[in-house]
PDB file of C-alpha atoms in Angstrom:
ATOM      1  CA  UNK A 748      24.040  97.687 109.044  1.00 56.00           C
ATOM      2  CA  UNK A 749      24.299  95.424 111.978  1.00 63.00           C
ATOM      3  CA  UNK A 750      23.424  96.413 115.328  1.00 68.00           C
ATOM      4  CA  UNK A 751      26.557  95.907 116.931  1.00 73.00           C
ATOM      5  CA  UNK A 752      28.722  97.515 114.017  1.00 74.00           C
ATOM      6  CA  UNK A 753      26.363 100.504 115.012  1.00 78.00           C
ATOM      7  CA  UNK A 754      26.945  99.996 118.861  1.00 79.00           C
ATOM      8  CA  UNK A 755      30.993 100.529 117.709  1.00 80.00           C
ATOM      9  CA  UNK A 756      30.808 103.320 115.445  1.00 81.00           C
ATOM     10  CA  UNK A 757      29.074 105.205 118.086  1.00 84.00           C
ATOM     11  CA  UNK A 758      31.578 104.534 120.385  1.00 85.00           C
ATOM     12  CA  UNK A 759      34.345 105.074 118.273  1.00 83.00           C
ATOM     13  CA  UNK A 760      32.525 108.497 117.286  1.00 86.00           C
ATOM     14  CA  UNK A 761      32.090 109.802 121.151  1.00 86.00           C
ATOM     15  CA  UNK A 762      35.604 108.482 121.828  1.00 88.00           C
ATOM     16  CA  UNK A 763      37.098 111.202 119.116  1.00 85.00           C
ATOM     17  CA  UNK A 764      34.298 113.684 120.920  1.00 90.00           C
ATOM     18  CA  UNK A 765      35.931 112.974 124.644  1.00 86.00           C
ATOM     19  CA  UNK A 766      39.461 113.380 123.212  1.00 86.00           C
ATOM     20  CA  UNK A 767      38.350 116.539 121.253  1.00 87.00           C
ATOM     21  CA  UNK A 768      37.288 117.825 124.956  1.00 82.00           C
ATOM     22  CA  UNK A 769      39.839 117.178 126.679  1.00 80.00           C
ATOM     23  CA  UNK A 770      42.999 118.673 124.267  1.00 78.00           C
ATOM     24  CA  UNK A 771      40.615 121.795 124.559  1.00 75.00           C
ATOM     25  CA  UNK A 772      40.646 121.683 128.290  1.00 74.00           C
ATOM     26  CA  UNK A 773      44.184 121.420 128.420  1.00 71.00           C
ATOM     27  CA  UNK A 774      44.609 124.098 125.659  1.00 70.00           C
ATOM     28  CA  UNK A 775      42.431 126.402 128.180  1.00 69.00           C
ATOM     29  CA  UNK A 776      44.634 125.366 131.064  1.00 67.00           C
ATOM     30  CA  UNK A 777      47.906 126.620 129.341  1.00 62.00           C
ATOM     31  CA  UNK A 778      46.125 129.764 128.757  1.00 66.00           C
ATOM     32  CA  UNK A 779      45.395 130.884 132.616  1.00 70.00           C
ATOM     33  CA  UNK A 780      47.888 132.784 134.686  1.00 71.00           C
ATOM     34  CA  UNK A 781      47.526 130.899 137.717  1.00 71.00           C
ATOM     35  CA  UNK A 782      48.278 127.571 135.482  1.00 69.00           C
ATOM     36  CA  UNK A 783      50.978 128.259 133.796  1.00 71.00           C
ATOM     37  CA  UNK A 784      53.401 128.934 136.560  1.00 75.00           C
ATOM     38  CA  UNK A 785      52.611 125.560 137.708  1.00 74.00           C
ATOM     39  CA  UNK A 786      53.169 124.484 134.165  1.00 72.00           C
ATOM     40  CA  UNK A 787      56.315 126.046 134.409  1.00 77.00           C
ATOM     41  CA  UNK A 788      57.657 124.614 137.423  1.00 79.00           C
ATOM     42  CA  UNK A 789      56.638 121.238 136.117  1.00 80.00           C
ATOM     43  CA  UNK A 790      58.930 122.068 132.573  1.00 78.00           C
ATOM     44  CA  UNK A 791      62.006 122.937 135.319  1.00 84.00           C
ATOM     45  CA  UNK A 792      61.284 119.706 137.036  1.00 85.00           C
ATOM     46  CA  UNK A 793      61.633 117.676 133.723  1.00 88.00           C
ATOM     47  CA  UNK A 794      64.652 119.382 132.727  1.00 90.00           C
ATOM     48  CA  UNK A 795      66.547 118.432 136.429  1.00 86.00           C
ATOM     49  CA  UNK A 796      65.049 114.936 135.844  1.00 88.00           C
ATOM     50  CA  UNK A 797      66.436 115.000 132.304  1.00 86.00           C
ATOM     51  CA  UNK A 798      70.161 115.934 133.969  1.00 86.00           C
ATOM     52  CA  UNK A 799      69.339 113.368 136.664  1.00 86.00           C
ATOM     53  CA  UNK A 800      68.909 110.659 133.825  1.00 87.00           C
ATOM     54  CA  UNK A 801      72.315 111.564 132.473  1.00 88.00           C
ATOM     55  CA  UNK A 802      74.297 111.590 135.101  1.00 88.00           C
ATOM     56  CA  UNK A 803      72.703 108.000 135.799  1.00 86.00           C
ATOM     57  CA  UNK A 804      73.644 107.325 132.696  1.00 86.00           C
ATOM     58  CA  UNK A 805      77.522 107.779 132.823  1.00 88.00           C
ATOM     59  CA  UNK A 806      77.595 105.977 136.119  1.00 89.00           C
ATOM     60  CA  UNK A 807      75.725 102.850 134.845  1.00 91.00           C
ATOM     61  CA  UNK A 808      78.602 103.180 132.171  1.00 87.00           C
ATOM     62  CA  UNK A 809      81.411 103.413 134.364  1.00 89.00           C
ATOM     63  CA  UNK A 810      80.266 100.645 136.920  1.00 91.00           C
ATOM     64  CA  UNK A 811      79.984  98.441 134.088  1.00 88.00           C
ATOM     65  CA  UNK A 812      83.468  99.442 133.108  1.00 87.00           C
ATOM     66  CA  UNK A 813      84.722  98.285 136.502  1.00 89.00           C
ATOM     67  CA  UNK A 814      82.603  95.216 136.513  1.00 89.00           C
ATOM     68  CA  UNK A 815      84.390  94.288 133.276  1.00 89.00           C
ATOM     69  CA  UNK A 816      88.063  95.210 134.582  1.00 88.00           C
ATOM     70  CA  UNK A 817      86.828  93.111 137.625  1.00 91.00           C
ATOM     71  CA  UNK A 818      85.850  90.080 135.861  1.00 90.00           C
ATOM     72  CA  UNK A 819      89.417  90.795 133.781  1.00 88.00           C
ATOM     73  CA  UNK A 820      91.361  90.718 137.417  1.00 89.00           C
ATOM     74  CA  UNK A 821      89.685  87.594 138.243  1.00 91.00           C
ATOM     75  CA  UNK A 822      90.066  85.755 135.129  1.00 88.00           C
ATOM     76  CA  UNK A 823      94.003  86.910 135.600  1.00 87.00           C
ATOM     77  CA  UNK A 824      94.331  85.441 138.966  1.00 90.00           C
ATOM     78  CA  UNK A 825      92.611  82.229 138.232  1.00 88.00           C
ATOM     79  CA  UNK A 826      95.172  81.389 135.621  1.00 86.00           C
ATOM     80  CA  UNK A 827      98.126  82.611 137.866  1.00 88.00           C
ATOM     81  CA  UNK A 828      96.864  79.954 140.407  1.00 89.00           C
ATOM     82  CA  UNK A 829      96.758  77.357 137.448  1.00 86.00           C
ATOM     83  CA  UNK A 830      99.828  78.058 136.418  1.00 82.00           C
ATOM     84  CA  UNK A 831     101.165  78.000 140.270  1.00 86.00           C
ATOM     85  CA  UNK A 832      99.538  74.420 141.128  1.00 83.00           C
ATOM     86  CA  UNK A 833     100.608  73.207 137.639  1.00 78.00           C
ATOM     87  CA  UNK A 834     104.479  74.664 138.977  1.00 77.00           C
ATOM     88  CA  UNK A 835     103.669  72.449 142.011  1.00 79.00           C
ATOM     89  CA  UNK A 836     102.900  69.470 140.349  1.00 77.00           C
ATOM     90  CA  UNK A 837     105.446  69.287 138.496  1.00 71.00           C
ATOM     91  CA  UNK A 838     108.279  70.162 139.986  1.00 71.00           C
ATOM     92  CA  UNK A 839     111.753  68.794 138.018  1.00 60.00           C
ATOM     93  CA  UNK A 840     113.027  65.728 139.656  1.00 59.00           C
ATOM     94  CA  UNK A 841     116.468  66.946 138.797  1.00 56.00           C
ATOM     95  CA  UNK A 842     116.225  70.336 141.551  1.00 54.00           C
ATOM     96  CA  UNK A 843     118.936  69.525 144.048  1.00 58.00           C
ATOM     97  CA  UNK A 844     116.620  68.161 147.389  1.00 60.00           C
ATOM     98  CA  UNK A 845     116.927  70.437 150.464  1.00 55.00           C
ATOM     99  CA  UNK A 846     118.623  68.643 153.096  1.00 55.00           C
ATOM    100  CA  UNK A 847     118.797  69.832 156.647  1.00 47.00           C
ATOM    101  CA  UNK A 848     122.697  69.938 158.824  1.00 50.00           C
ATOM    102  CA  UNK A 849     122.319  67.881 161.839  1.00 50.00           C
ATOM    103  CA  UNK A 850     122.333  70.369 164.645  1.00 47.00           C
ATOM    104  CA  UNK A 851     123.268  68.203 167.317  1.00 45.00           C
ATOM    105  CA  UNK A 852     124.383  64.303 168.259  1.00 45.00           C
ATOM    106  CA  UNK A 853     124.085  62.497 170.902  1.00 49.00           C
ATOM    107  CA  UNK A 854     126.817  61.478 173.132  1.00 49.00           C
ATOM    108  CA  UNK A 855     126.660  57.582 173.421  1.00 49.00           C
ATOM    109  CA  UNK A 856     126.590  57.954 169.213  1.00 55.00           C
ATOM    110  CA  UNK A 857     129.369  59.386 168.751  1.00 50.00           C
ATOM    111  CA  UNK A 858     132.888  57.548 167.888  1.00 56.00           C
ATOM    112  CA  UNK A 859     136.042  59.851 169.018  1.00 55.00           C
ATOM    113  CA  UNK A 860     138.342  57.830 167.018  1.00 57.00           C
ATOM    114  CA  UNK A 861     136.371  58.388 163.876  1.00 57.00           C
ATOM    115  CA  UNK A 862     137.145  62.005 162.067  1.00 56.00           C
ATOM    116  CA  UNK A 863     134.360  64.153 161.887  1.00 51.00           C
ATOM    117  CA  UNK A 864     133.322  64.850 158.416  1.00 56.00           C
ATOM    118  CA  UNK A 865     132.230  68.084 157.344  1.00 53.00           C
ATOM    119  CA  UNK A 866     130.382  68.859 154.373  1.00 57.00           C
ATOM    120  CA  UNK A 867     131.874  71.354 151.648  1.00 59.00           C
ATOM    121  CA  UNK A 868     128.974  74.272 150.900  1.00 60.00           C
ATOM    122  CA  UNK A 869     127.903  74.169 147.017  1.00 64.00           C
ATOM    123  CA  UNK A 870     129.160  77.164 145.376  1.00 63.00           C
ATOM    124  CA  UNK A 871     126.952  79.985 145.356  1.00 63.00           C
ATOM    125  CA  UNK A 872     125.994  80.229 141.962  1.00 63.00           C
ATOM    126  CA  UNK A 873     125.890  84.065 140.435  1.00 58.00           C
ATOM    127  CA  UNK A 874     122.282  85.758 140.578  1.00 57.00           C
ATOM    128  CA  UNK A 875     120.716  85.722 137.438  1.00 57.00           C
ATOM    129  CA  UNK A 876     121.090  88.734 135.175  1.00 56.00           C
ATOM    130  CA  UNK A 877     118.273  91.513 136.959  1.00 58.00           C
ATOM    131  CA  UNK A 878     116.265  92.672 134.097  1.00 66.00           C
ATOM    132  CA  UNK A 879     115.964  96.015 133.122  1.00 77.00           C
ATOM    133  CA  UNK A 880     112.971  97.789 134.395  1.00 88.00           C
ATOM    134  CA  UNK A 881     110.102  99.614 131.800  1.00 91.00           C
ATOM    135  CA  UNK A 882     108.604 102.690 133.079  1.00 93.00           C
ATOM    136  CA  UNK A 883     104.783 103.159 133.525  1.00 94.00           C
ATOM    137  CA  UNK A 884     102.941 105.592 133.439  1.00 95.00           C
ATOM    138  CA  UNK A 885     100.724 105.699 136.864  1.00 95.00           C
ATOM    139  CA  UNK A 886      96.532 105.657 136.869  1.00 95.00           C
ATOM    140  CA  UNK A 887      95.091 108.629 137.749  1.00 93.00           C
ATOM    141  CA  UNK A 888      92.882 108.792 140.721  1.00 94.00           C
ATOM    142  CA  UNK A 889      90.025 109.810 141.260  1.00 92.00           C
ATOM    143  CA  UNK A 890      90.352 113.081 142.311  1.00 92.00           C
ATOM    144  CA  UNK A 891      91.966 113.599 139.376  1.00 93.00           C
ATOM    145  CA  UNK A 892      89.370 112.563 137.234  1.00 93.00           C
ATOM    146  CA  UNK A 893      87.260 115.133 139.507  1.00 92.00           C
ATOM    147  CA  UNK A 894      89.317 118.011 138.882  1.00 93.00           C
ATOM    148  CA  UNK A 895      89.816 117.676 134.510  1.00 93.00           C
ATOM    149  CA  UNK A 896      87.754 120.809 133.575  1.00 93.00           C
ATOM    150  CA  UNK A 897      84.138 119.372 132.410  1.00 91.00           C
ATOM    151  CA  UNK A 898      84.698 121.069 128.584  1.00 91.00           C
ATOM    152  CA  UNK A 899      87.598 118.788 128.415  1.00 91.00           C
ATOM    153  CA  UNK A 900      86.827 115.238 129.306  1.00 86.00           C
ATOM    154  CA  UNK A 901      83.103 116.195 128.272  1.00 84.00           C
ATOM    155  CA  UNK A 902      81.509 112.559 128.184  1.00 87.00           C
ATOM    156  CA  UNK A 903      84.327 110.486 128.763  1.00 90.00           C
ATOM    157  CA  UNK A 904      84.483 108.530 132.043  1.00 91.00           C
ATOM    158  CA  UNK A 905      86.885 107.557 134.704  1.00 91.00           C
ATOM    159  CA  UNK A 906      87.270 103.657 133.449  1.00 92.00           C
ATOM    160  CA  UNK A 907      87.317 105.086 129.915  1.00 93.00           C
ATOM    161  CA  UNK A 908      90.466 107.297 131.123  1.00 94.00           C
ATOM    162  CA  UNK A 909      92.449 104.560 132.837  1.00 95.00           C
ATOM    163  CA  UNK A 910      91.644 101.808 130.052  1.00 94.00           C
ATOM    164  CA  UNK A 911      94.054 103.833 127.700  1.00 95.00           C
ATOM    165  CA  UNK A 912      96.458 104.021 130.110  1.00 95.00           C
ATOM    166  CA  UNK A 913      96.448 100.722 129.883  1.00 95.00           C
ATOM    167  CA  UNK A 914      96.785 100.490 126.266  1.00 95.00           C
ATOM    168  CA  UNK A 915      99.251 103.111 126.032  1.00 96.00           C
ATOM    169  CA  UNK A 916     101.868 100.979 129.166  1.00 96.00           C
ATOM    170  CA  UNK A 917     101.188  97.855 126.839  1.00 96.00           C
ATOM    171  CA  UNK A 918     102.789  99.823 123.829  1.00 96.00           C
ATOM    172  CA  UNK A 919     105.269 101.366 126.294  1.00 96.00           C
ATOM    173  CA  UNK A 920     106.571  97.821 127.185  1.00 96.00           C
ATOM    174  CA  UNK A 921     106.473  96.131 123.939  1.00 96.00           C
ATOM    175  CA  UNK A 922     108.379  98.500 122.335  1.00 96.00           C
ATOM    176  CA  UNK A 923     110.963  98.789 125.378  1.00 95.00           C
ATOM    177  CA  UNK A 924     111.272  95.329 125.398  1.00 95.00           C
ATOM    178  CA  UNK A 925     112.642  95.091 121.915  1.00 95.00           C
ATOM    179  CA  UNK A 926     114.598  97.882 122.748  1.00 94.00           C
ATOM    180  CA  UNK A 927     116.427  95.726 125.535  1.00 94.00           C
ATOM    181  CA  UNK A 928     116.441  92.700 123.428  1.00 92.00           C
ATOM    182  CA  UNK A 929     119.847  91.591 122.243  1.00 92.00           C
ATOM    183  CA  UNK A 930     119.976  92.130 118.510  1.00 89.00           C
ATOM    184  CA  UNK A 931     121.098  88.172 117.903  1.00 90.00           C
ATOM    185  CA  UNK A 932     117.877  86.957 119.136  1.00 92.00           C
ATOM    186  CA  UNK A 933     115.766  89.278 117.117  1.00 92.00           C
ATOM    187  CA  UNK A 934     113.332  88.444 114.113  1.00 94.00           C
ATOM    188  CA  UNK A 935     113.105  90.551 111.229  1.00 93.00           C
ATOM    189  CA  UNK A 936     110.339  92.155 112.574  1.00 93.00           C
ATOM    190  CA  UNK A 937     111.924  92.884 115.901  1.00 94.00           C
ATOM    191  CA  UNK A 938     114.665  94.353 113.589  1.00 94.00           C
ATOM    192  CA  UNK A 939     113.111  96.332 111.543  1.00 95.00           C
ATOM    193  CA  UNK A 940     111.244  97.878 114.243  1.00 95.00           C
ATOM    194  CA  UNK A 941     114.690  98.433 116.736  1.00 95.00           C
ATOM    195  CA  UNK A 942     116.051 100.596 114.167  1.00 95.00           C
ATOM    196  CA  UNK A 943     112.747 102.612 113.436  1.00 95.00           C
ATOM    197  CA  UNK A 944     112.382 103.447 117.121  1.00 95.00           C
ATOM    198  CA  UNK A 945     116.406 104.558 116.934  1.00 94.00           C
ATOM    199  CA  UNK A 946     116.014 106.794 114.733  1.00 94.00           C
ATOM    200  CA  UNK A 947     112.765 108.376 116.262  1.00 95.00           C
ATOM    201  CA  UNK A 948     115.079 109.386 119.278  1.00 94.00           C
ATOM    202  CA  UNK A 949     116.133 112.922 119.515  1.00 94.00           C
ATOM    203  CA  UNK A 950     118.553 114.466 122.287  1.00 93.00           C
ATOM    204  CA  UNK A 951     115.500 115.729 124.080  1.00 92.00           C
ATOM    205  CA  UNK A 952     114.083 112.251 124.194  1.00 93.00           C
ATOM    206  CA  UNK A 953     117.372 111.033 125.725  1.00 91.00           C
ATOM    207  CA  UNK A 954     116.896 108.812 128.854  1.00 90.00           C
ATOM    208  CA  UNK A 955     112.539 109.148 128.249  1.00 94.00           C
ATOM    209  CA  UNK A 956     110.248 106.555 127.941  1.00 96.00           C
ATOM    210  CA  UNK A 957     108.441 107.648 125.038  1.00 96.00           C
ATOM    211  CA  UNK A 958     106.074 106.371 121.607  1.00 96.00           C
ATOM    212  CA  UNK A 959     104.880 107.609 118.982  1.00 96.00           C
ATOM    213  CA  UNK A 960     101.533 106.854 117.046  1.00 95.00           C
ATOM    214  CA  UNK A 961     103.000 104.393 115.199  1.00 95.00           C
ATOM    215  CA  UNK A 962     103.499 102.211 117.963  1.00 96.00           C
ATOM    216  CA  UNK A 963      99.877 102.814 119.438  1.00 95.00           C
ATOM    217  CA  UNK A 964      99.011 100.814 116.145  1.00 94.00           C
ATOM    218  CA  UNK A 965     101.442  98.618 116.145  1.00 94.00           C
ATOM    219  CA  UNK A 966     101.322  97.327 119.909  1.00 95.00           C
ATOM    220  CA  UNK A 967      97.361  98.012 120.717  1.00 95.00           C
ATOM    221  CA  UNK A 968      93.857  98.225 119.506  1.00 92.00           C
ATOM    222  CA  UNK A 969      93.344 101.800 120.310  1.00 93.00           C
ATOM    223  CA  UNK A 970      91.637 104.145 117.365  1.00 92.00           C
ATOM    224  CA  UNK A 971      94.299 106.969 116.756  1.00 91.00           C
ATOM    225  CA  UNK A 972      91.097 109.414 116.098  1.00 92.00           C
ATOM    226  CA  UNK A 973      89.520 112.652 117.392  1.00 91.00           C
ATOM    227  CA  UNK A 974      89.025 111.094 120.596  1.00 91.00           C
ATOM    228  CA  UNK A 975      92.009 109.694 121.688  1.00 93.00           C
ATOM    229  CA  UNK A 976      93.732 112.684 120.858  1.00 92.00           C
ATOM    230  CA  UNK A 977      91.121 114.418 123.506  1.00 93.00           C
ATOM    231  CA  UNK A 978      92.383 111.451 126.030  1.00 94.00           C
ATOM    232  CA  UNK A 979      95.788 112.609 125.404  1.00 94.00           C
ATOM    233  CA  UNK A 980      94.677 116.311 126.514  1.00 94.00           C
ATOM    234  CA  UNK A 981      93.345 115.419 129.506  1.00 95.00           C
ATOM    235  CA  UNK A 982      97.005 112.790 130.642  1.00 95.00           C
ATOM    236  CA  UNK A 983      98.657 115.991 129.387  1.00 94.00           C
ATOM    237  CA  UNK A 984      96.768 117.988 131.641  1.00 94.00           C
ATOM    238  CA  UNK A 985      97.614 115.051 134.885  1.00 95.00           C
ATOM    239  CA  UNK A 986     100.734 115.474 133.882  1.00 95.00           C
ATOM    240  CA  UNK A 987     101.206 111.681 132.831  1.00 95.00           C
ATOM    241  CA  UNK A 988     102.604 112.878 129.851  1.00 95.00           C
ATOM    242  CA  UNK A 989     104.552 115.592 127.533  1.00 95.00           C
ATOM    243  CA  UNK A 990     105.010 116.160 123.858  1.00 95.00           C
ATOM    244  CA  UNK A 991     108.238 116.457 121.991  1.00 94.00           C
ATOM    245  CA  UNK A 992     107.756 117.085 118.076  1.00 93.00           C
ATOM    246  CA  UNK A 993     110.660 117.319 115.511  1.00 91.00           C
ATOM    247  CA  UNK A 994     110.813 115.843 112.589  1.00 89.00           C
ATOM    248  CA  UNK A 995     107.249 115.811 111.199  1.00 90.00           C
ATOM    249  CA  UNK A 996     106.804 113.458 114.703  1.00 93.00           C
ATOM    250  CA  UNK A 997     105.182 113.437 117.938  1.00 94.00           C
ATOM    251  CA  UNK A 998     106.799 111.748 120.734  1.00 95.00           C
ATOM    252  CA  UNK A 999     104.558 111.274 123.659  1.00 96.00           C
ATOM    253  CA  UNK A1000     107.073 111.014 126.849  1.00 96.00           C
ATOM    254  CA  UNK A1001     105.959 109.083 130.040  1.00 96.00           C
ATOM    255  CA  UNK A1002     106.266 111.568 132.708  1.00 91.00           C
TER     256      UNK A1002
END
């Protein structure tokens, strides 16, 4: 045997001796009075740390939630200002110009014997048609959020809350709008879904906002599972909505 393959056995060997020493130190430590309360302490410490790193956690989660609905906003507005200079650009060269009365002429312009003209106003035309409004239901705020009963919105977070509100106003105003669609413009689609969402309306749905789970598939990309239905607790419990069942159905009514 070589010298140095010697040289590393050794140390390999009084490695294994030092660790040997020191798990029985430690095993000795655990085993005094005075030790063990500190050890104690130190196992309290690691569990607030442990909480600490949760609650961390859930906020990373929501400010990336907001970060995202952020980013959302922005991408929204940038297109709103394409579309506005695009509007600008372009504006029809048929529009009627704006042309501005002469307030006032001059006295060494002006020919008594000529007739003074005046110009006949356009006829007003009738304001377009005002479209029916689709009602919302509102975010909740934050002191909402704060005062759902920890058992019942367990893990979920604030964003996670208000993202399927906006899933569920997205189904609320598709459906509405075919609702308030005139019935010769419709598709068969649009058809076949006006009459479905007729005959889902009961008396006590009369004059409501309200959809059904149906319509959370049709309209959005929301999971109709165990924990939306826990989402749906906790807007029941804001009071941003109510149930009406009949029929083998639940109607979830915008409050």
């Amino acid at each position: 045997m070589a010298s140095s393959d010697l040289e590393q056995l050794c140390s390999h060997v009084n490695e294994k001796i030092g660790n040997i020493k020191k798990t029985l130190s430690l095993r000795n430590c655990g085993q005094e009075p005075t030790l063990k309360t500190v050890l104690n302490k130190i196992g309290d410490e690691i569990i607030v740390v442990n909480e600490l790193l949760n609650k961390l956690e859930l906020e990373i989660q929501y400010q990336e939630q907001t970060n995202n609905s952020l980013k959302e906003l922005c991408e929204s507005l940038e297109e709103d200002y394409k579309d506005v200079e695009h509007l600008k650009e372009n504006i029809p060269s048929h529009l009627p110009q704006v042309t501005v009365a002469q307030s006032c002429v001059k006295g060494s312009n002006l020919d008594p014997e000529e007739p003074f003209k005046v110009e006949e106003p356009e006829p007003i035309k009738k304001p377009p048609k005002e479209q029916r409004s689709i009602k919302e239901m509102p975010f909740i705020t934050c002191d909402e959020f704060n005062g759902v009963p920890s058992y019942m919105k367990s893990r979920l977070t604030y964003g996670q809350i208000n993202d399927v509100i906006k899933e569920i106003n997205k189904a609320v105003i598709s459906k509405y709008k075919i609702l308030h669609q005139p019935k010769k413009s419709m598709n068969s689609v649009a058809r076949n879904l006006y009459h479905r969402f007729i005959d889902e309306e009961t008396k006590d749905t009369k004059g409501c906002y309200f959809i059904v789970e149906a319509d959370i598939k049709e309209f959005t990309t929301l999971k109709v599972d165990k924990k939306f239905h826990v989402l749906l607790n906790i807007l029941r419990h804001c009071r941003r909505l109510s149930e009406v069942r009949g029929g083998g159905l639940t109607r979830y009514v915008i409050t």
